[in-house]
Each structure stands twice: as C-alpha cells, then as structure tokens.
C-alpha cells in the first residue's frame, strides 16, 4: 500500500465510485421502452425507437420513442389546450407550481446527477455539484418571477405555445433554462431533448406529474432532428427557443421566417481566454482547466482560444503542461475523475478529424499522457501551439477538450485577436489590474465576460451571445423578455391599409418610373452627413393621395446601401460617446424640428394628411425625440444578484450599425420612432424612409446638419423598401435590422438575416398606431436597440 507522502507526490488516488443502483433499477422498470410525455401522461412506446447509450461503457441504457410529426402535433394541441387556463392563473399560483418542482428536484438531486452522468458522460462531480443544483436554482428563481410578473412586467403577456429544442452537453440544465422562464411567464411548452441524452428530461416529466402540474403545460417529445424539424415547422407554435449549433440555428431562422414565431437562438462559440502579464498565473491555469476541460470541452462558451501575453507565455505554458499531466480521465462515476468521455462516437470522430487537420496545417499538438479506458468514447486533454488566426483549430468550434494558444504583445492586440471570430458568446480575462480588465471587457464583442474566473452561471444573470452565437438571453430579467410580448403588439391588426385609413393617411403606392414629370424638387440621399445622388442615377415620382406628383426621390440601390454602411462604420465614435452627449444632440434635433414645425406639417398635408393629423404627427414627433433624449442617459444596466463576492454587471450595449426600414403610416413620426431610440442608445443607422412619403424624412437633412449630429450617425437611402431591405439583411456589417412593412417583406428580411444571424424586429404586415405612445415609443424600442453584456467581476482577497 502506498504511503500518504507518495500519494501526494503522484496524485495517484484510488477509485471513489458513485453508487448507481437506483438508476439501474429505474432503467429496469422502463426496459420495455420510454414513450412521449404528452398532456400529463406517458404514451405507449412508438413503432420507431432508438437506443440511448452510456458513452463511458458503450452499454445500452434505454430504448426511447422516436417522435413523429403526429406526436409533435398531439403535444402542441395539448399545450394549446392548456395555455388559456395556465396563462390566466395569478402569478402566485404559477409560482407555487415552480416552487414544487424545485423542491422535488432537490429531493432527487443524487438520482438526477447519477442519471445525467450515465447518460451524458460528464464527471459525477460536475453533475452533482454544478448542474443539478443550478437546475433547482433556476426553478426557484423563476418561481420568484412568476410571483412578481404583474408588477415587473405590467404591460406584457405570455407568447403562447413554446417549442424548445435543447442540446446534449447540459441536458437537464438546458431544460431548466428553457422551461422555467416559459412557465413563469405563463406559457406552455413542448420540449425536445437531444436524442443522445433524453433520460433526465423524461425523469423530469415524472417530477412534473408528481408536482401536480396541470396536464399539457409541459410536454416532452423525444427524437432526432426530424422531430425538431416538425416542432419548428408546426403552425400552432408561437415561439421557438433553440440551443445548438450555428448551422442548425441558421436553418431554424430560415424555417421560421415569415411565420410570426418569436425566436431565440443560443448557438456556438469560440471563446477567447486572455491572460495578461500581471495575472495570477497559477489561478489562470486552473481557469484553463475549467474553461476547456470542463465537461470534456463540450461547452458552447468553452475558452478554447488561449491568448497569452508574450512576456509570460513560456512560463504560463510550462505551468499549464504540468497541470495537464495531473488530469485524470476515466469512469465519470468515479468522484476523483476530472474528465469523462465525449457523448457519442460521431462527436469523437469529429474531434479527431479536426485535430488531425490542425496537425496537417503545422500546429504542434500537446496531449496529457493519462491512460484512457479501453471502452468508451474518450479523448485526452489537448493543447495546440504554433498556430495563427487562420488555423482551423483557432477558427472552428471543436466542441471537445482541445484548446489552441497564441501570444499577444499589447492589450489592443489582445482585444483584436479576441474579436477575430464570427462568434461572440463569451470571453475570459485574467489580470490583477482592474482598469485593464474593465477596459478589455468593454472591448469584447461577447454576451458574457468573466474576469479572473470562467464558466460561471446563475439564474439571475442573462446568458447569450453576439453575432453568430445567436440572439436572445436566457436567465434573469433579460431572459424573461424572451417569453413575453407587449400586450399592444400582440393585439395589432394584420392589415396596414385599414390602420392607415383610420389615421387619414394616404396608403402606399408602388414606385412608378414611367413617364416621370419634370419637377424641380428632387430629394437626394443622405450619406455620411452629405446629400448624395443615387448610384443608379434614377429618381421616382412621389405622389399625393390624389395621385398627383409632388416631387421626386432618389432610387437607391445596393451600392448606396454599401456606401451608407461604410459611412456608419466611420462614425463609431458615436457609440463610445457619453450618454449625456448623445442626449444633448437629440435635444438639439428636437429644438430645430420645433422651429420648423409648421413647414413639416405643411409637407405632411401635401402628402395627403388632414391638417389635424399632420399637426398631431409633428407634435408627437417632437415629444418622441425629447422622450428618447431623456432616456439616452437613463436607460442603464443592472447589477445582478448572483454568486457571493461577485459583481455581475448587466450592461446595455449598442449593436453598432442598424438597418431601419420605415412604415408608410405616419411617415415623419414612424421615421422618428425608429431612428431616435436607435441613436439614443449609441447605434449608427441606415434608414429607409416610407417609399410612398419619403419627403417627411428627407426634409430632416437640414435639421440634422444644424443639430451637431456627427456625420454618418444617420444615413438615409430612399427607394424600394423591400429591395433595400434584402440588401441590408444580407450585409455582414449590419448588426441588427428593423422592418415595418408587408408580410412578404418581413419574411424575406428574416430569411436573409440568417447569414450573420442578426437580430430582427419585423411587423409581419401589422400596422401600429404611431400616434399612440403605448405602441410607438417605450422600453421595448430601447430593449431592441441594445444587447446585454454580463460582466462577472470577483472581489476580495
């Protein structure tokens, strides 16, 4: 028997297996197979099934039904039937249901942890100490939101039936992230777990039944991608929430385009892990262990790109290599194991292929020398050196225990390297200099930033990404908005022409290029603070309500959009300006518009409005400008209550460049209602005004020029709304897009936005009353003009 001293030198601990007899007994009771959980009960095992395997032993665990379109339809109908009663429950009653679920999860913590480990392969220490406690935490936290919903979200209502699709890397935790906020908001759900790891979801269904959750509120349908596709395409689903790969996220964005379904996507990542020269290197090394070898690297926010300052790189890598050699890989039910197997042989094959490609490209592969079990889908902790930004292992999400390292010299270079990716899910920064870490955190194009820590999660803090890591947030106040819709927006009529007629406004007319009359007034485009002729050289007639030409406007094209986006890109200083300075400029715009109020009212009358409505629109525009000027320095972030001795800052950040396509109704007010919240929050915009009534917007050129608005902050391109919308939606540098027009145009925008997965806000052919402040202004506009970055900052010694 080895002596204690020898054990401490070798770290050669003996096995510490976790008992799994309760799980084997549970599986034995279901050895005939597991059906779907629909309308509060399990169905019979379907005609088509698939086996669920233990990735550590390659042994079969269970047989599970393959969900069919009929199963999905039955589940959606059950959720639809249950929705009215569940949504009408007072918040306290819904809260008691979530609380009961949380208590039952706590009572079954060990059972769920062992089942998760056997199903997924993650070490029991992780499932027991991290995953399952967080699952209970989410249900407790959202029981609180259910209790407070009438007070905290007074003008919102639940979306309806939510289709939710979760991955295999955190099966039960992802379920909690999806189901808890949906139920708290008053929605009903149909959830599809990953086909590799459905067992804890089915065990959760039993908990729902035991907790007395009303039938149909939670439905769980198992299956592969075909089941998920049926759920996404079901016409009676009101929202889709998806966590998974960016490639599948794009397909879902396209599939839901034009359907009116609300959508949130939490997708892939290639997160940077920055180590500055003044960092606590030993702590940073442990951070790497948690960043990339936690859960076998099967983490969407894994810190897989190590960026180490040049002066300490050799010392840091030496410490990291030594730490790699102490990692233990083996049976995940062994409490002293650091890494278990990856989830499936398909995933193992993909990891091996990418690693081989990294070596072929000249990268040097370092791997821990730990022995691997003969059975199971194991891969050793791995690290690539001698790579650059173009290397496959630095660019592609491997989703395995493989990191790659590069060096940097200055903080500016570190930020540039960190943001050199199409993803934007998370980032980690290590430094003892608080000024340096906060400056670096502000530079990160990522939804979550951890300071001197990594992979921290809590139900009170939102989680989600920028760019191709998706849009929407899960957790905290931000996450609740994903399962709510403003009451006024839900009740909007579908026909814009009826609403326009009710406001005594001329409806849109198609652009006519034939037989253009000779009219002196021709409005140019407004790009980079200057009036510009359209690239096409063409203009179109602008007609009043009687069909009479009142002027011409430039017919913008894709090159004009390109020029406008470039001009907006050069105006980046607006995004970093203080909120007070932005507010002042908006106040100046309001003052200068007020000085010309009669002129603008007369212009609206010439377009076909009554004198009363024209005056009301100008006055409402003034109020709106001043309201957003007031909000510019008041719509601020929060400090979330998360972990002990952590300050978790939720910061509202501008997207950068936004595309805005304006409605025909209330052409001046509609333009102001979109442009002002966007620029108040620090965005720069490319705006396409009403094609039928563009002069209401083009007349603002002189107002902008005399209001100290920096060149390029607002760019105006007139022309065909739907044609220009597609160009804006396709443009990689446009980070978010709002479209207010017809149903076909809305669908086209959502479909085209799948390219860089920019967030969109479309009207789906529904016209709002822009004169009504509850519809035309408010926090919903500010929320959609920003994206939330959560920065986790520890404090104390």
CSV table of C-alpha atoms in Angstrom, one decimal, residues 46-382:
chain,number,residue,atom,x,y,z
A,46,UNK,CA,-43.8,4.2,-30.6
A,47,UNK,CA,-43.3,1.9,-33.5
A,48,UNK,CA,-39.9,3.5,-34.2
A,49,UNK,CA,-37.4,3.7,-31.3
A,50,UNK,CA,-33.7,4.4,-30.8
A,51,UNK,CA,-31.2,3.2,-28.2
A,52,UNK,CA,-29.7,5.5,-25.6
A,53,UNK,CA,-26.1,4.5,-24.8
A,54,UNK,CA,-23.7,5.1,-21.9
A,55,UNK,CA,-20.7,6.8,-23.5
A,56,UNK,CA,-18.4,5.6,-20.8
A,57,UNK,CA,-19.2,1.9,-21.2
A,58,UNK,CA,-20.8,1.7,-24.7
A,59,UNK,CA,-23.7,-0.2,-23.0
A,60,UNK,CA,-27.3,0.3,-23.8
A,61,UNK,CA,-29.2,2.3,-21.1
A,62,UNK,CA,-32.7,2.5,-22.5
A,63,UNK,CA,-34.9,2.4,-25.6
A,64,UNK,CA,-36.8,5.6,-26.4
A,65,UNK,CA,-39.5,6.5,-28.8
A,66,UNK,CA,-38.7,8.4,-32.0
A,67,UNK,CA,-41.1,11.3,-32.1
A,68,UNK,CA,-43.2,11.6,-35.2
A,69,UNK,CA,-45.0,14.6,-36.7
A,70,UNK,CA,-48.2,13.1,-35.2
A,71,UNK,CA,-46.6,13.0,-31.8
A,72,UNK,CA,-45.5,16.7,-32.1
A,73,UNK,CA,-48.9,17.6,-33.3
A,74,UNK,CA,-50.5,15.9,-30.3
A,75,UNK,CA,-48.1,17.6,-27.9
A,76,UNK,CA,-48.8,21.0,-29.4
A,77,UNK,CA,-52.5,20.5,-29.2
A,78,UNK,CA,-52.2,19.6,-25.6
A,79,UNK,CA,-50.1,22.7,-24.9
A,80,UNK,CA,-52.6,24.9,-26.8
A,81,UNK,CA,-55.5,23.5,-24.9
A,82,UNK,CA,-53.7,24.0,-21.6
A,83,UNK,CA,-52.5,27.5,-22.4
A,84,UNK,CA,-55.5,29.7,-21.6
A,85,UNK,CA,-56.0,28.3,-18.1
A,86,UNK,CA,-52.3,28.4,-17.3
A,87,UNK,CA,-51.9,32.0,-18.6
A,88,UNK,CA,-54.9,33.2,-16.6
A,89,UNK,CA,-53.6,31.8,-13.3
A,90,UNK,CA,-52.4,34.5,-11.0
A,91,UNK,CA,-48.6,34.8,-10.6
A,92,UNK,CA,-48.7,33.4,-7.1
A,93,UNK,CA,-50.4,30.1,-8.2
A,94,UNK,CA,-47.9,29.6,-11.0
A,95,UNK,CA,-45.1,30.4,-8.6
A,96,UNK,CA,-46.2,27.6,-6.2
A,97,UNK,CA,-46.0,25.1,-9.1
A,98,UNK,CA,-42.5,26.1,-10.0
A,99,UNK,CA,-41.6,26.0,-6.3
A,100,UNK,CA,-42.9,22.5,-6.0
A,101,UNK,CA,-40.8,21.4,-9.0
A,102,UNK,CA,-37.7,23.0,-7.4
A,103,UNK,CA,-38.3,21.1,-4.2
A,104,UNK,CA,-38.7,17.8,-5.9
A,105,UNK,CA,-35.5,18.4,-7.9
A,106,UNK,CA,-33.7,19.0,-4.7
A,107,UNK,CA,-35.1,15.8,-3.2
A,108,UNK,CA,-33.9,13.8,-6.2
A,109,UNK,CA,-30.5,15.6,-6.6
A,110,UNK,CA,-28.4,12.5,-6.3
A,111,UNK,CA,-30.7,10.4,-8.6
A,112,UNK,CA,-30.7,13.1,-11.3
A,113,UNK,CA,-26.9,13.7,-11.1
A,114,UNK,CA,-26.1,10.0,-11.5
A,115,UNK,CA,-28.6,9.6,-14.3
A,116,UNK,CA,-27.1,12.6,-16.1
A,117,UNK,CA,-23.6,11.3,-15.7
A,118,UNK,CA,-24.5,7.8,-17.1
A,119,UNK,CA,-26.5,9.4,-20.0
A,120,UNK,CA,-24.1,12.2,-20.9
A,121,UNK,CA,-20.6,11.0,-19.7
A,122,UNK,CA,-19.8,14.1,-17.6
A,123,UNK,CA,-18.0,13.5,-14.3
A,124,UNK,CA,-20.3,13.0,-11.3
A,125,UNK,CA,-18.6,15.9,-9.5
A,126,UNK,CA,-19.9,18.2,-12.2
A,127,UNK,CA,-23.4,16.9,-12.5
A,128,UNK,CA,-23.7,16.6,-8.7
A,129,UNK,CA,-22.1,19.9,-7.7
A,130,UNK,CA,-22.9,22.2,-10.6
A,131,UNK,CA,-25.6,21.0,-13.0
A,132,UNK,CA,-28.4,19.8,-10.7
A,133,UNK,CA,-28.1,22.5,-8.0
A,134,UNK,CA,-28.3,25.1,-10.9
A,135,UNK,CA,-31.4,23.3,-12.2
A,136,UNK,CA,-33.1,23.7,-8.8
A,137,UNK,CA,-31.8,27.3,-8.6
A,138,UNK,CA,-33.5,28.2,-12.0
A,139,UNK,CA,-36.9,26.9,-10.8
A,140,UNK,CA,-36.6,28.7,-7.5
A,141,UNK,CA,-35.5,31.9,-9.3
A,142,UNK,CA,-38.3,31.8,-11.8
A,143,UNK,CA,-40.9,31.0,-9.2
A,144,UNK,CA,-40.0,34.4,-8.0
A,145,UNK,CA,-40.5,36.0,-11.4
A,146,UNK,CA,-43.9,34.3,-11.6
A,147,UNK,CA,-44.8,35.8,-8.2
A,148,UNK,CA,-43.8,39.3,-9.4
A,149,UNK,CA,-44.8,39.2,-13.0
A,150,UNK,CA,-47.8,41.5,-12.7
A,151,UNK,CA,-45.6,44.2,-11.0
A,152,UNK,CA,-42.4,43.7,-13.0
A,153,UNK,CA,-43.9,43.2,-16.5
A,154,UNK,CA,-47.3,45.0,-16.3
A,155,UNK,CA,-47.8,45.6,-20.0
A,156,UNK,CA,-46.7,42.2,-21.2
A,157,UNK,CA,-48.4,38.9,-21.8
A,158,UNK,CA,-47.2,35.3,-22.5
A,159,UNK,CA,-46.3,34.4,-26.0
A,160,UNK,CA,-48.3,31.2,-26.1
A,161,UNK,CA,-47.1,27.7,-27.0
A,162,UNK,CA,-43.3,27.5,-26.9
A,163,UNK,CA,-41.3,24.9,-28.9
A,164,UNK,CA,-38.0,24.3,-27.2
A,165,UNK,CA,-35.0,22.3,-28.5
A,166,UNK,CA,-32.0,21.6,-26.3
A,167,UNK,CA,-28.6,20.0,-26.8
A,168,UNK,CA,-26.8,17.1,-25.2
A,169,UNK,CA,-24.0,18.9,-23.3
A,170,UNK,CA,-26.1,20.0,-20.4
A,171,UNK,CA,-29.3,18.1,-20.8
A,172,UNK,CA,-31.1,18.8,-17.6
A,173,UNK,CA,-29.7,22.3,-17.1
A,174,UNK,CA,-30.7,23.4,-20.6
A,175,UNK,CA,-34.2,22.1,-19.9
A,176,UNK,CA,-34.3,24.3,-16.8
A,177,UNK,CA,-33.1,27.3,-18.7
A,178,UNK,CA,-35.9,26.8,-21.2
A,179,UNK,CA,-38.9,25.6,-19.2
A,180,UNK,CA,-38.6,27.6,-16.0
A,181,UNK,CA,-38.9,31.1,-17.6
A,182,UNK,CA,-41.5,29.9,-20.1
A,183,UNK,CA,-43.8,28.6,-17.3
A,184,UNK,CA,-43.1,31.7,-15.1
A,185,UNK,CA,-44.3,33.9,-17.9
A,186,UNK,CA,-47.5,31.9,-18.4
A,187,UNK,CA,-46.6,29.9,-21.5
A,188,UNK,CA,-47.0,26.2,-22.1
A,189,UNK,CA,-44.2,24.2,-23.7
A,190,UNK,CA,-43.3,21.3,-25.9
A,191,UNK,CA,-39.6,20.4,-25.4
A,192,UNK,CA,-37.5,18.1,-27.5
A,193,UNK,CA,-34.3,16.9,-25.7
A,194,UNK,CA,-31.3,15.8,-27.7
A,195,UNK,CA,-31.5,12.2,-29.0
A,196,UNK,CA,-28.2,11.3,-27.3
A,197,UNK,CA,-29.4,12.4,-23.8
A,198,UNK,CA,-33.2,12.3,-23.3
A,199,UNK,CA,-33.3,10.4,-20.0
A,200,UNK,CA,-33.1,13.3,-17.5
A,201,UNK,CA,-35.8,15.1,-19.5
A,202,UNK,CA,-38.1,12.0,-19.1
A,203,UNK,CA,-37.3,11.8,-15.4
A,204,UNK,CA,-38.2,15.5,-15.2
A,205,UNK,CA,-41.5,14.7,-16.8
A,206,UNK,CA,-42.2,12.3,-13.9
A,207,UNK,CA,-41.4,15.2,-11.5
A,208,UNK,CA,-43.9,17.4,-13.3
A,209,UNK,CA,-46.6,14.8,-12.9
A,210,UNK,CA,-45.7,14.3,-9.2
A,211,UNK,CA,-45.8,18.0,-8.6
A,212,UNK,CA,-49.3,18.2,-9.9
A,213,UNK,CA,-48.5,20.4,-12.9
A,214,UNK,CA,-51.7,20.7,-15.0
A,215,UNK,CA,-51.8,18.4,-18.0
A,216,UNK,CA,-50.4,19.9,-21.2
A,217,UNK,CA,-48.4,22.7,-19.5
A,218,UNK,CA,-45.2,20.7,-20.1
A,219,UNK,CA,-44.9,18.2,-22.9
A,220,UNK,CA,-41.7,16.3,-23.8
A,221,UNK,CA,-41.2,14.6,-27.2
A,222,UNK,CA,-38.1,12.7,-27.8
A,223,UNK,CA,-36.5,12.1,-31.2
A,224,UNK,CA,-33.8,13.2,-33.6
A,225,UNK,CA,-33.6,16.1,-36.0
A,226,UNK,CA,-36.8,15.1,-37.7
A,227,UNK,CA,-38.7,15.6,-34.5
A,228,UNK,CA,-37.1,19.0,-34.0
A,229,UNK,CA,-38.0,20.0,-37.6
A,230,UNK,CA,-41.6,19.0,-37.1
A,231,UNK,CA,-41.7,21.2,-33.9
A,232,UNK,CA,-40.1,24.2,-35.7
A,233,UNK,CA,-42.5,24.0,-38.6
A,234,UNK,CA,-45.7,23.4,-36.6
A,235,UNK,CA,-48.0,26.3,-37.5
A,236,UNK,CA,-49.5,26.4,-34.0
A,237,UNK,CA,-46.2,27.1,-32.1
A,238,UNK,CA,-45.8,30.7,-31.1
A,239,UNK,CA,-42.1,30.7,-30.2
A,240,UNK,CA,-39.1,28.6,-30.8
A,241,UNK,CA,-36.2,28.5,-28.4
A,242,UNK,CA,-33.1,26.6,-29.6
A,243,UNK,CA,-29.7,25.9,-28.2
A,244,UNK,CA,-27.3,24.1,-30.5
A,245,UNK,CA,-25.0,24.6,-33.5
A,246,UNK,CA,-24.9,27.8,-35.6
A,247,UNK,CA,-25.5,25.7,-38.7
A,248,UNK,CA,-28.8,24.4,-37.3
A,249,UNK,CA,-29.6,27.8,-36.0
A,250,UNK,CA,-29.5,29.3,-39.5
A,251,UNK,CA,-31.8,26.6,-40.7
A,252,UNK,CA,-34.3,27.4,-38.0
A,253,UNK,CA,-34.1,31.1,-38.7
A,254,UNK,CA,-35.0,30.4,-42.3
A,255,UNK,CA,-37.7,27.9,-41.5
A,256,UNK,CA,-39.5,30.4,-39.1
A,257,UNK,CA,-39.1,33.4,-41.4
A,258,UNK,CA,-42.4,35.0,-42.1
A,259,UNK,CA,-44.3,32.7,-39.7
A,260,UNK,CA,-44.7,35.3,-36.9
A,261,UNK,CA,-43.0,32.9,-34.5
A,262,UNK,CA,-40.8,34.6,-31.8
A,263,UNK,CA,-37.3,33.1,-31.9
A,264,UNK,CA,-34.3,33.0,-29.6
A,265,UNK,CA,-31.1,31.2,-30.5
A,266,UNK,CA,-28.1,30.3,-28.3
A,267,UNK,CA,-25.6,28.9,-30.7
A,268,UNK,CA,-21.9,28.1,-31.0
A,269,UNK,CA,-18.8,29.9,-29.8
A,270,UNK,CA,-15.1,30.1,-30.0
A,271,UNK,CA,-14.4,32.0,-26.8
A,272,UNK,CA,-11.1,33.8,-26.1
A,273,UNK,CA,-9.3,33.2,-22.8
A,274,UNK,CA,-6.9,36.2,-22.3
A,275,UNK,CA,-4.0,36.1,-19.9
A,276,UNK,CA,-2.3,39.4,-19.3
A,277,UNK,CA,1.3,39.5,-17.9
A,278,UNK,CA,0.2,40.6,-14.5
A,279,UNK,CA,-2.2,37.8,-14.0
A,280,UNK,CA,-2.1,35.3,-11.1
A,281,UNK,CA,-0.7,32.5,-13.4
A,282,UNK,CA,-1.5,29.6,-11.1
A,283,UNK,CA,-5.1,30.7,-10.8
A,284,UNK,CA,-5.2,31.3,-14.6
A,285,UNK,CA,-4.0,27.8,-15.2
A,286,UNK,CA,-6.9,26.4,-13.1
A,287,UNK,CA,-9.1,28.7,-15.1
A,288,UNK,CA,-8.0,27.0,-18.3
A,289,UNK,CA,-8.9,23.6,-16.7
A,290,UNK,CA,-12.4,24.9,-16.1
A,291,UNK,CA,-12.6,26.7,-19.4
A,292,UNK,CA,-11.8,23.9,-21.8
A,293,UNK,CA,-11.6,20.6,-20.0
A,294,UNK,CA,-14.7,21.1,-18.0
A,295,UNK,CA,-17.4,18.7,-19.4
A,296,UNK,CA,-14.8,17.4,-21.9
A,297,UNK,CA,-14.8,20.7,-23.7
A,298,UNK,CA,-18.4,20.2,-24.7
A,299,UNK,CA,-19.4,23.7,-23.7
A,300,UNK,CA,-20.6,26.3,-26.1
A,301,UNK,CA,-18.7,29.0,-24.2
A,302,UNK,CA,-15.6,27.0,-23.7
A,303,UNK,CA,-12.4,29.1,-23.5
A,304,UNK,CA,-10.8,27.3,-26.5
A,305,UNK,CA,-8.7,30.1,-27.8
A,306,UNK,CA,-5.9,30.9,-25.3
A,307,UNK,CA,-4.3,34.3,-25.8
A,308,UNK,CA,-1.3,34.8,-23.6
A,309,UNK,CA,0.9,37.9,-23.3
A,310,UNK,CA,4.3,37.3,-24.9
A,311,UNK,CA,6.4,38.0,-21.9
A,312,UNK,CA,4.9,35.3,-19.7
A,313,UNK,CA,3.9,32.8,-22.4
A,314,UNK,CA,6.8,30.4,-21.8
A,315,UNK,CA,6.2,30.4,-18.0
A,316,UNK,CA,2.5,30.0,-18.3
A,317,UNK,CA,2.6,27.2,-20.8
A,318,UNK,CA,5.1,25.4,-18.6
A,319,UNK,CA,2.7,25.5,-15.7
A,320,UNK,CA,-0.2,24.5,-18.0
A,321,UNK,CA,1.7,21.5,-19.4
A,322,UNK,CA,2.4,20.3,-15.8
A,323,UNK,CA,-1.2,20.7,-14.8
A,324,UNK,CA,-2.4,18.8,-17.8
A,325,UNK,CA,-0.3,15.8,-16.7
A,326,UNK,CA,-2.3,15.7,-13.4
A,327,UNK,CA,-5.7,15.4,-15.0
A,328,UNK,CA,-7.4,12.1,-14.6
A,329,UNK,CA,-9.6,10.7,-17.4
A,330,UNK,CA,-11.9,7.8,-16.8
A,331,UNK,CA,-15.1,6.4,-15.4
A,332,UNK,CA,-17.3,9.5,-14.9
A,333,UNK,CA,-19.0,7.9,-11.9
A,334,UNK,CA,-15.6,8.0,-10.2
A,335,UNK,CA,-15.7,11.0,-7.9
A,336,UNK,CA,-11.9,11.6,-8.4
A,337,UNK,CA,-12.1,11.8,-12.2
A,338,UNK,CA,-11.6,15.1,-13.9
A,339,UNK,CA,-12.8,14.1,-17.4
A,340,UNK,CA,-15.2,11.5,-18.7
A,341,UNK,CA,-15.9,10.5,-22.3
A,342,UNK,CA,-17.4,12.7,-25.1
A,343,UNK,CA,-21.0,12.0,-25.7
A,344,UNK,CA,-21.0,9.8,-28.8
A,345,UNK,CA,-18.7,8.2,-31.4
A,346,UNK,CA,-19.9,10.6,-34.0
A,347,UNK,CA,-18.6,13.5,-31.9
A,348,UNK,CA,-15.4,11.7,-31.1
A,349,UNK,CA,-14.8,11.2,-34.8
A,350,UNK,CA,-15.3,14.9,-35.5
A,351,UNK,CA,-12.9,15.9,-32.8
A,352,UNK,CA,-10.2,13.5,-34.2
A,353,UNK,CA,-10.7,14.9,-37.7
A,354,UNK,CA,-10.3,18.5,-36.7
A,355,UNK,CA,-7.2,17.7,-34.6
A,356,UNK,CA,-5.7,15.8,-37.5
A,357,UNK,CA,-6.3,18.8,-39.7
A,358,UNK,CA,-4.7,21.1,-37.1
A,359,UNK,CA,-1.6,19.0,-37.2
A,360,UNK,CA,-1.6,18.9,-41.0
A,361,UNK,CA,-1.7,22.7,-41.0
A,362,UNK,CA,1.5,22.8,-38.9
A,363,UNK,CA,0.2,23.0,-35.4
A,364,UNK,CA,2.0,21.3,-32.6
A,365,UNK,CA,-0.3,19.0,-30.6
A,366,UNK,CA,0.4,18.5,-26.9
A,367,UNK,CA,-1.7,15.9,-25.1
A,368,UNK,CA,-1.9,14.7,-21.5
A,369,UNK,CA,-0.2,11.3,-21.1
A,370,UNK,CA,-3.0,10.0,-18.9
A,371,UNK,CA,-4.2,6.5,-19.8
A,372,UNK,CA,-7.6,6.2,-21.4
A,373,UNK,CA,-10.1,3.4,-20.7
A,374,UNK,CA,-10.3,0.7,-23.4
A,375,UNK,CA,-14.1,1.1,-23.7
A,376,UNK,CA,-15.9,4.4,-24.1
A,377,UNK,CA,-15.6,7.5,-26.3
A,378,UNK,CA,-12.6,9.1,-24.6
A,379,UNK,CA,-10.2,11.8,-25.9
A,380,UNK,CA,-7.3,13.2,-23.8
A,381,UNK,CA,-6.9,16.8,-22.7
A,382,UNK,CA,-5.2,18.5,-25.7
